[in-house]
mmCIF file of C-alpha atoms in Angstrom:
data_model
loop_
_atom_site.group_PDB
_atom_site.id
_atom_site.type_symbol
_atom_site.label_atom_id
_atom_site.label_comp_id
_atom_site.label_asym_id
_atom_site.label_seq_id
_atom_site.Cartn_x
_atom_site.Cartn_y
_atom_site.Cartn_z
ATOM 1 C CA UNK S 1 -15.398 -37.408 2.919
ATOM 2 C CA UNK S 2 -16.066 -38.399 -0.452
ATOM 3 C CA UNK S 3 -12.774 -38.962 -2.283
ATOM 4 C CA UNK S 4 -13.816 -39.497 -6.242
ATOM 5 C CA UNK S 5 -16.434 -38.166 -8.140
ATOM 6 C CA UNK S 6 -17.736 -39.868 -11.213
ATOM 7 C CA UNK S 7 -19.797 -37.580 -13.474
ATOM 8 C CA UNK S 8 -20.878 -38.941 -17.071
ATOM 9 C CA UNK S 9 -23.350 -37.549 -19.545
ATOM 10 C CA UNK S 10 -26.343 -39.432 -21.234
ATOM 11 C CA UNK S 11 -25.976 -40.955 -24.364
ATOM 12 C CA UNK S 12 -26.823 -39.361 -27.428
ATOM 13 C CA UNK S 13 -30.520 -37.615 -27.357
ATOM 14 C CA UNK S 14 -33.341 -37.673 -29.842
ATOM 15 C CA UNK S 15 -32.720 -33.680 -29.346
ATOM 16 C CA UNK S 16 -28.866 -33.995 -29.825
ATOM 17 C CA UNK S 17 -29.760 -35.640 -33.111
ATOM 18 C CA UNK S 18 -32.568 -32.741 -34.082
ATOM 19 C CA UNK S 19 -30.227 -29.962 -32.958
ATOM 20 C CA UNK S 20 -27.950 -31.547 -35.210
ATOM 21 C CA UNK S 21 -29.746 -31.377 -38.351
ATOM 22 C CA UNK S 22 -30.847 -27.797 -37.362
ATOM 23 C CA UNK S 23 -34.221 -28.996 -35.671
ATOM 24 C CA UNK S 24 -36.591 -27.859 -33.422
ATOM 25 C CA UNK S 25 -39.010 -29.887 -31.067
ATOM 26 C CA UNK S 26 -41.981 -28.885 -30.487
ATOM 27 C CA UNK S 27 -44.224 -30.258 -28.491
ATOM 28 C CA UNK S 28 -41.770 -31.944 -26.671
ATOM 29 C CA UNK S 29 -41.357 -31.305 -23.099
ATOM 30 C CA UNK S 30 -37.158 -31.767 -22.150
ATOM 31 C CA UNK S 31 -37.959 -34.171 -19.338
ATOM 32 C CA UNK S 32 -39.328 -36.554 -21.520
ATOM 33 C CA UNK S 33 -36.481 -36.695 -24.117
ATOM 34 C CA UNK S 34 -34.936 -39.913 -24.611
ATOM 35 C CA UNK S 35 -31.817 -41.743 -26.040
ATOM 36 C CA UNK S 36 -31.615 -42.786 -29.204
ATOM 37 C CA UNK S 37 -30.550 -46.496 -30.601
ATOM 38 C CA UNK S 38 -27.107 -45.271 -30.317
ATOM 39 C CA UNK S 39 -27.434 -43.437 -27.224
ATOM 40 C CA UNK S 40 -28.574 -46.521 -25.991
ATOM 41 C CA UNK S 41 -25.287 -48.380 -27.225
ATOM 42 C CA UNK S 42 -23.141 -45.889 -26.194
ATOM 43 C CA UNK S 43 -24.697 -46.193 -22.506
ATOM 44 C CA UNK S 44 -23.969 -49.993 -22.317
ATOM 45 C CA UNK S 45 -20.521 -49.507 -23.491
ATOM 46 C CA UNK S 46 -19.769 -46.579 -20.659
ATOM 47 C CA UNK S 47 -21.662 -49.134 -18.220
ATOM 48 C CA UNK S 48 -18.943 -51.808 -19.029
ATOM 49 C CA UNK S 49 -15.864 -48.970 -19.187
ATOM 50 C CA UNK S 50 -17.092 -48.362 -15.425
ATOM 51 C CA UNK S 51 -16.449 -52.255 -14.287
ATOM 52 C CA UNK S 52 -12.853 -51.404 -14.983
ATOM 53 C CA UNK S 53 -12.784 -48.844 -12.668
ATOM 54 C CA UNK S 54 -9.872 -49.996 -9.769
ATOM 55 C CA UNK S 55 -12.316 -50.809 -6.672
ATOM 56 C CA UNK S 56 -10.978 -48.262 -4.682
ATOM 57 C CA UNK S 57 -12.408 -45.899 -7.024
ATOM 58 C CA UNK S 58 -15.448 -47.610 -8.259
ATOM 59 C CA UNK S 59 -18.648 -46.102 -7.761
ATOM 60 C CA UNK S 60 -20.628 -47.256 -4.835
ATOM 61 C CA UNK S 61 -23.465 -44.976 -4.710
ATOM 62 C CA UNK S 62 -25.328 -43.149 -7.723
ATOM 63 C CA UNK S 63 -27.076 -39.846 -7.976
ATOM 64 C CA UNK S 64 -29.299 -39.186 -11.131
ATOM 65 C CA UNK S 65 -31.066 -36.742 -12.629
ATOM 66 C CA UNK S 66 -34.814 -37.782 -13.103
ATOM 67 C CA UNK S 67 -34.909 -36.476 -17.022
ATOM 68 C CA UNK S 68 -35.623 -39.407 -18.852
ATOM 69 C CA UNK S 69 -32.210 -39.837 -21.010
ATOM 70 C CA UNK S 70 -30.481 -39.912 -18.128
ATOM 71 C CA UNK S 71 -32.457 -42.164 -16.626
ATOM 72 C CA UNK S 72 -32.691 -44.975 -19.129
ATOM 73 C CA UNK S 73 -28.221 -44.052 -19.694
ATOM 74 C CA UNK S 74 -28.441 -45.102 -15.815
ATOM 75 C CA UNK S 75 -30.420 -48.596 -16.751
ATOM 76 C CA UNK S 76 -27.754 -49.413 -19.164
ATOM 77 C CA UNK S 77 -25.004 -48.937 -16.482
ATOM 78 C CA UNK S 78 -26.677 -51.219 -14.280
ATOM 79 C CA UNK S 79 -27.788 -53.661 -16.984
ATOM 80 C CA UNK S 80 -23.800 -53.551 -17.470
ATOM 81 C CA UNK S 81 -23.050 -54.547 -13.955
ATOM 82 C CA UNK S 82 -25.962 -57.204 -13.689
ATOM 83 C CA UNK S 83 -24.272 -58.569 -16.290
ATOM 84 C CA UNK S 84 -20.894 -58.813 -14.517
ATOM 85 C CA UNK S 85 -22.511 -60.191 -11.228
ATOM 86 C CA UNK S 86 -22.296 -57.177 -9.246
ATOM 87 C CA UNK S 87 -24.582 -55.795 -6.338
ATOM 88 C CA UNK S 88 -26.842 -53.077 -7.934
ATOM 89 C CA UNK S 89 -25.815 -49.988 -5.935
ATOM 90 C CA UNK S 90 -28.235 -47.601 -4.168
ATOM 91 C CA UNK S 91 -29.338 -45.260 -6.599
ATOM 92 C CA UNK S 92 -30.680 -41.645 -5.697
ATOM 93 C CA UNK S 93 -32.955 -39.621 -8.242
ATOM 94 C CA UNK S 94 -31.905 -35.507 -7.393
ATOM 95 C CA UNK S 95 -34.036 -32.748 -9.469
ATOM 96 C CA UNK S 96 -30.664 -30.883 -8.740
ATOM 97 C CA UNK S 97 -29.023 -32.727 -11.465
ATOM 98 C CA UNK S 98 -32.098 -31.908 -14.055
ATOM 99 C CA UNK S 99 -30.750 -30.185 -17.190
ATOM 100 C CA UNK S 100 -30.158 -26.237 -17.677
ATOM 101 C CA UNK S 101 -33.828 -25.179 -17.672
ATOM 102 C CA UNK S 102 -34.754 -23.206 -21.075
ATOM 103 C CA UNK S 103 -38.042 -21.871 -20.486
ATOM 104 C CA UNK S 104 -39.814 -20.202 -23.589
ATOM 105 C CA UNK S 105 -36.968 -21.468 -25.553
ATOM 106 C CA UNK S 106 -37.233 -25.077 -24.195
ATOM 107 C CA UNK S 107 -35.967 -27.424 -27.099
ATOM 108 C CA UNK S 108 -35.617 -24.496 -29.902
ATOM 109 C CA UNK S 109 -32.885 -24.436 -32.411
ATOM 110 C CA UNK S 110 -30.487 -21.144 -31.994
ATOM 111 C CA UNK S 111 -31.293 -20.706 -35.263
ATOM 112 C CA UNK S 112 -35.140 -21.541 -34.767
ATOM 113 C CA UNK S 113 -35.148 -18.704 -31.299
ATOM 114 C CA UNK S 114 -33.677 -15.699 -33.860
ATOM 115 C CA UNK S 115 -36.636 -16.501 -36.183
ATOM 116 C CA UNK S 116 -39.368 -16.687 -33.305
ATOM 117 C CA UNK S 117 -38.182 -14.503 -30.325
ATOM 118 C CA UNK S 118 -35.879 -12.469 -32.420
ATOM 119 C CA UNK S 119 -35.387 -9.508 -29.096
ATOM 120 C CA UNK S 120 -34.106 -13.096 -26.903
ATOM 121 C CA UNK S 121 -31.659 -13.459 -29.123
ATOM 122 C CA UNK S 122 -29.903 -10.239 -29.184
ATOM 123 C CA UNK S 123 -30.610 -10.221 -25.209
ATOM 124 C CA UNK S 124 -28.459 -12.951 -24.983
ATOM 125 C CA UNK S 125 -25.814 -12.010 -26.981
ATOM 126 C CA UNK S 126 -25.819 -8.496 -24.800
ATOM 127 C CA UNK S 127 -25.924 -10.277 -21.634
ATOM 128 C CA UNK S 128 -23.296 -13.434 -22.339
ATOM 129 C CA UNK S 129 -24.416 -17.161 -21.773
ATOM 130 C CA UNK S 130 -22.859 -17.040 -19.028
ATOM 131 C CA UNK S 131 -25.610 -14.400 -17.141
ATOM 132 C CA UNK S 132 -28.348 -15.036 -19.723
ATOM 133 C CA UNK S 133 -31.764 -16.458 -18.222
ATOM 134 C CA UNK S 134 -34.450 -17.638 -20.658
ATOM 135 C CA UNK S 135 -38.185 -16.512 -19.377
ATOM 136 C CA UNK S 136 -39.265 -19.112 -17.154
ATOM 137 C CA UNK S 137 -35.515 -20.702 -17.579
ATOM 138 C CA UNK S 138 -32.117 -20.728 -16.013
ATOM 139 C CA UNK S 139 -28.914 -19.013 -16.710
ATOM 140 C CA UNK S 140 -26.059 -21.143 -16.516
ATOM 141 C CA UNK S 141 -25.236 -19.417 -12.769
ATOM 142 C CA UNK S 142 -28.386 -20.813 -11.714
ATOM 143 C CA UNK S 143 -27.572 -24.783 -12.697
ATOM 144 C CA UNK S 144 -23.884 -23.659 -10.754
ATOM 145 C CA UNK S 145 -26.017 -22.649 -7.423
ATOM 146 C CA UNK S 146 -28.247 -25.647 -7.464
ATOM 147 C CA UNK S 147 -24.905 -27.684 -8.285
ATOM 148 C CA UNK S 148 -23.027 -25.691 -5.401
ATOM 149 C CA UNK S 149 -26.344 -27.201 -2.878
ATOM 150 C CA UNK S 150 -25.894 -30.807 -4.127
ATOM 151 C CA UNK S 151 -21.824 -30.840 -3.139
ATOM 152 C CA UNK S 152 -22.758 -29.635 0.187
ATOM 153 C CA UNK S 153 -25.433 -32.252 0.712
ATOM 154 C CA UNK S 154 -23.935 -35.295 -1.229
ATOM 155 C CA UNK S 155 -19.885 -35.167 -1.021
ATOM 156 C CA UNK S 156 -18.957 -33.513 2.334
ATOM 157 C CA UNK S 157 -19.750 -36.625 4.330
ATOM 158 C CA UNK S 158 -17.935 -39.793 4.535
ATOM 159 C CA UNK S 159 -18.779 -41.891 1.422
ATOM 160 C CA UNK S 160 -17.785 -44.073 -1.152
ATOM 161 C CA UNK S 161 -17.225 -42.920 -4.872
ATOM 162 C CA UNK S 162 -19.806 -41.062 -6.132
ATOM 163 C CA UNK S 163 -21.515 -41.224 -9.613
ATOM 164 C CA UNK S 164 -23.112 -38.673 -10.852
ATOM 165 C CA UNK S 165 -25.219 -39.369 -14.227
ATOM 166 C CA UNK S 166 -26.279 -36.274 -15.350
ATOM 167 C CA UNK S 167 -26.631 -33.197 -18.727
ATOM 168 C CA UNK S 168 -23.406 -31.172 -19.952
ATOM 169 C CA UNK S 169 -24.673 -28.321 -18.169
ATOM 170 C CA UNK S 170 -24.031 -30.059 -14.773
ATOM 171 C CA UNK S 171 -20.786 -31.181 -15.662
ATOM 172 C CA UNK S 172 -19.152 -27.865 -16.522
ATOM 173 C CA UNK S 173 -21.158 -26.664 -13.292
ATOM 174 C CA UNK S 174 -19.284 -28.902 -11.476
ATOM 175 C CA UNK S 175 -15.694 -28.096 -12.946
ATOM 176 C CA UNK S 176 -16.115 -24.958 -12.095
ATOM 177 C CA UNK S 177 -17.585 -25.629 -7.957
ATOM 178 C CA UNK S 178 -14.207 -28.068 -7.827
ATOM 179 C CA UNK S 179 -12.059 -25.488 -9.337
ATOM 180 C CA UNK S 180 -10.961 -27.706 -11.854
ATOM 181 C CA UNK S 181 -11.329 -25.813 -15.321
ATOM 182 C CA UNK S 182 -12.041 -28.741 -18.522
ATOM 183 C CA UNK S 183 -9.107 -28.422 -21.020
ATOM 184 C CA UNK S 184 -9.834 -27.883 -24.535
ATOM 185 C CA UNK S 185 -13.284 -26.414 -25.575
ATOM 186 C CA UNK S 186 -15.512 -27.386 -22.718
ATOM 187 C CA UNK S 187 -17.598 -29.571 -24.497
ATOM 188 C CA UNK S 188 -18.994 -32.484 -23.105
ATOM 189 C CA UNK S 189 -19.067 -35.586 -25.077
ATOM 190 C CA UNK S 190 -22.486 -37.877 -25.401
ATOM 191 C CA UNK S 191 -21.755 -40.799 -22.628
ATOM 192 C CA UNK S 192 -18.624 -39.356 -21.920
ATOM 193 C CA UNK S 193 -16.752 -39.853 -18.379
ATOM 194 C CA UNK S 194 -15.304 -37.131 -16.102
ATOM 195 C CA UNK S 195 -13.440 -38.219 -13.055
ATOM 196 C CA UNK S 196 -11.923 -36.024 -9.980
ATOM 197 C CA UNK S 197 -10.027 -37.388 -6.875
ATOM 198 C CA UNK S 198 -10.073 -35.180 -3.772
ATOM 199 C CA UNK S 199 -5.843 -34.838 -2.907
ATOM 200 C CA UNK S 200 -4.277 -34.735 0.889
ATOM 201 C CA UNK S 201 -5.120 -31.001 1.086
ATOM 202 C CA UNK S 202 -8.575 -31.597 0.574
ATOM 203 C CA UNK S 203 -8.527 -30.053 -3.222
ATOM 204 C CA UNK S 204 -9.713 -31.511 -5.826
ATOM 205 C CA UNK S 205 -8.180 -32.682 -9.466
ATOM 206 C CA UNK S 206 -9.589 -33.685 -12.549
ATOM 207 C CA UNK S 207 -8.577 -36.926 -13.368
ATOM 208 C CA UNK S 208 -10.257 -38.170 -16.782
ATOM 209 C CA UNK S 209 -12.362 -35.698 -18.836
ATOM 210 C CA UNK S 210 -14.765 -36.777 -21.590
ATOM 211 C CA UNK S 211 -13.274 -40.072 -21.274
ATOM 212 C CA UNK S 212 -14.915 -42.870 -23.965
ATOM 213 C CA UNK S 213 -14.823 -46.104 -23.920
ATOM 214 C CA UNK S 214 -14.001 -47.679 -27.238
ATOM 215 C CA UNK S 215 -16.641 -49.942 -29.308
ATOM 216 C CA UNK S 216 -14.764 -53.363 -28.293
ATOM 217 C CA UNK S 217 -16.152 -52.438 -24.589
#
């Protein structure tokens, strides 16, 4: 069976950026959201922090979601390894791995859904994040069952290390399927790193979490 798993979020978003500043998108469908210029730099530097990865636990296979900040976070991983000389590894786009689904509230500001869809807002405070499910979206247990299906499918065979490029939401799904809970606040850093080996008993450990690789990389 698999024995690592490498999971690391996409660089920094134009939406990470607007949610920053306290804006909205609209008009802009989530799919299509891409990195920004340093989203882009942070991606090559994680591509070149994963070349010094022992080779034992390298990646040899990749699993994406198909949203497009992911995908172009992937590209600067493998322009990273290009670069090196190494074989570009087989590379598997999984809708599994999309980001937390947000329906009616796709892209909005917190701040932005209390103006707009004021009765939302106080739903999901009464209900929790953890249970709360936007119209046409997902609640957080939703991302954790399609999560739970990709495991089944994707680690339980034989394998080589696994990377997994993928949203926040997928990453604290997947702490929580490997039983491994994130210290700290459970954020997940912008082209940050998380790293679990499976142990002798078949469990599983966190090894590196939000791991970034410094500017000189």
């Amino acid at each position: 069976m698999t024995s690592w798993i490498i999971a690391v979020r996409h660089g920094e978003s134009e939406a990470n950026v607007a949610f920053a500043r306290g804006r909205s998108l609209d008009g802009v469908r989530d799919a299509g959201v891409a990195l920004t210029a340093l989203g882009r730099e942070q991606s090559a530097r994680l591509g070149r922090d994963l070349l010094t990865l022992p080779g034992a636990q390298a990646p040899g296979r990749v699993r994406c979601s198909p949203f497009e900040r992911a995908r172009q976070t992937l590209r600067a991983v493998e322009e990273a390894g290009a670069a090196a000389g190494r074989e570009p590894l087989h590379v598997t786009y999984d809708e599994r791995l999309r980001d937390r689904g947000m329906g009616l509230l796709e892209l909005i500001t917190p701040r932005g859904v209390r103006e707009r869809f004021p009765e939302e807002a106080l739903r999901r405070e009464r209900e929790g994040e953890a249970a709360y499910r936007p119209p046409g979206g997902e609640s957080p247990r939703d991302v954790e069952a399609r999560v739970r299906d990709f495991l089944g499918e994707a680690v339980a065979r034989p394998g080589p290390p696994l990377l997994v490029v993928t949203h926040d939401a997928v990453v604290l799904a997947l702490c929580r399927l490997l039983g491994t809970p994130p210290p700290g606040d459970a954020r997940v850093v912008n082209a940050s790193m998380a790293r679990w080996w499976r142990d002798g008993a078949g469990d599983w450990r966190l090894a590196d979490w939000n791991r970034i690789a410094g500017p000189g990389r």
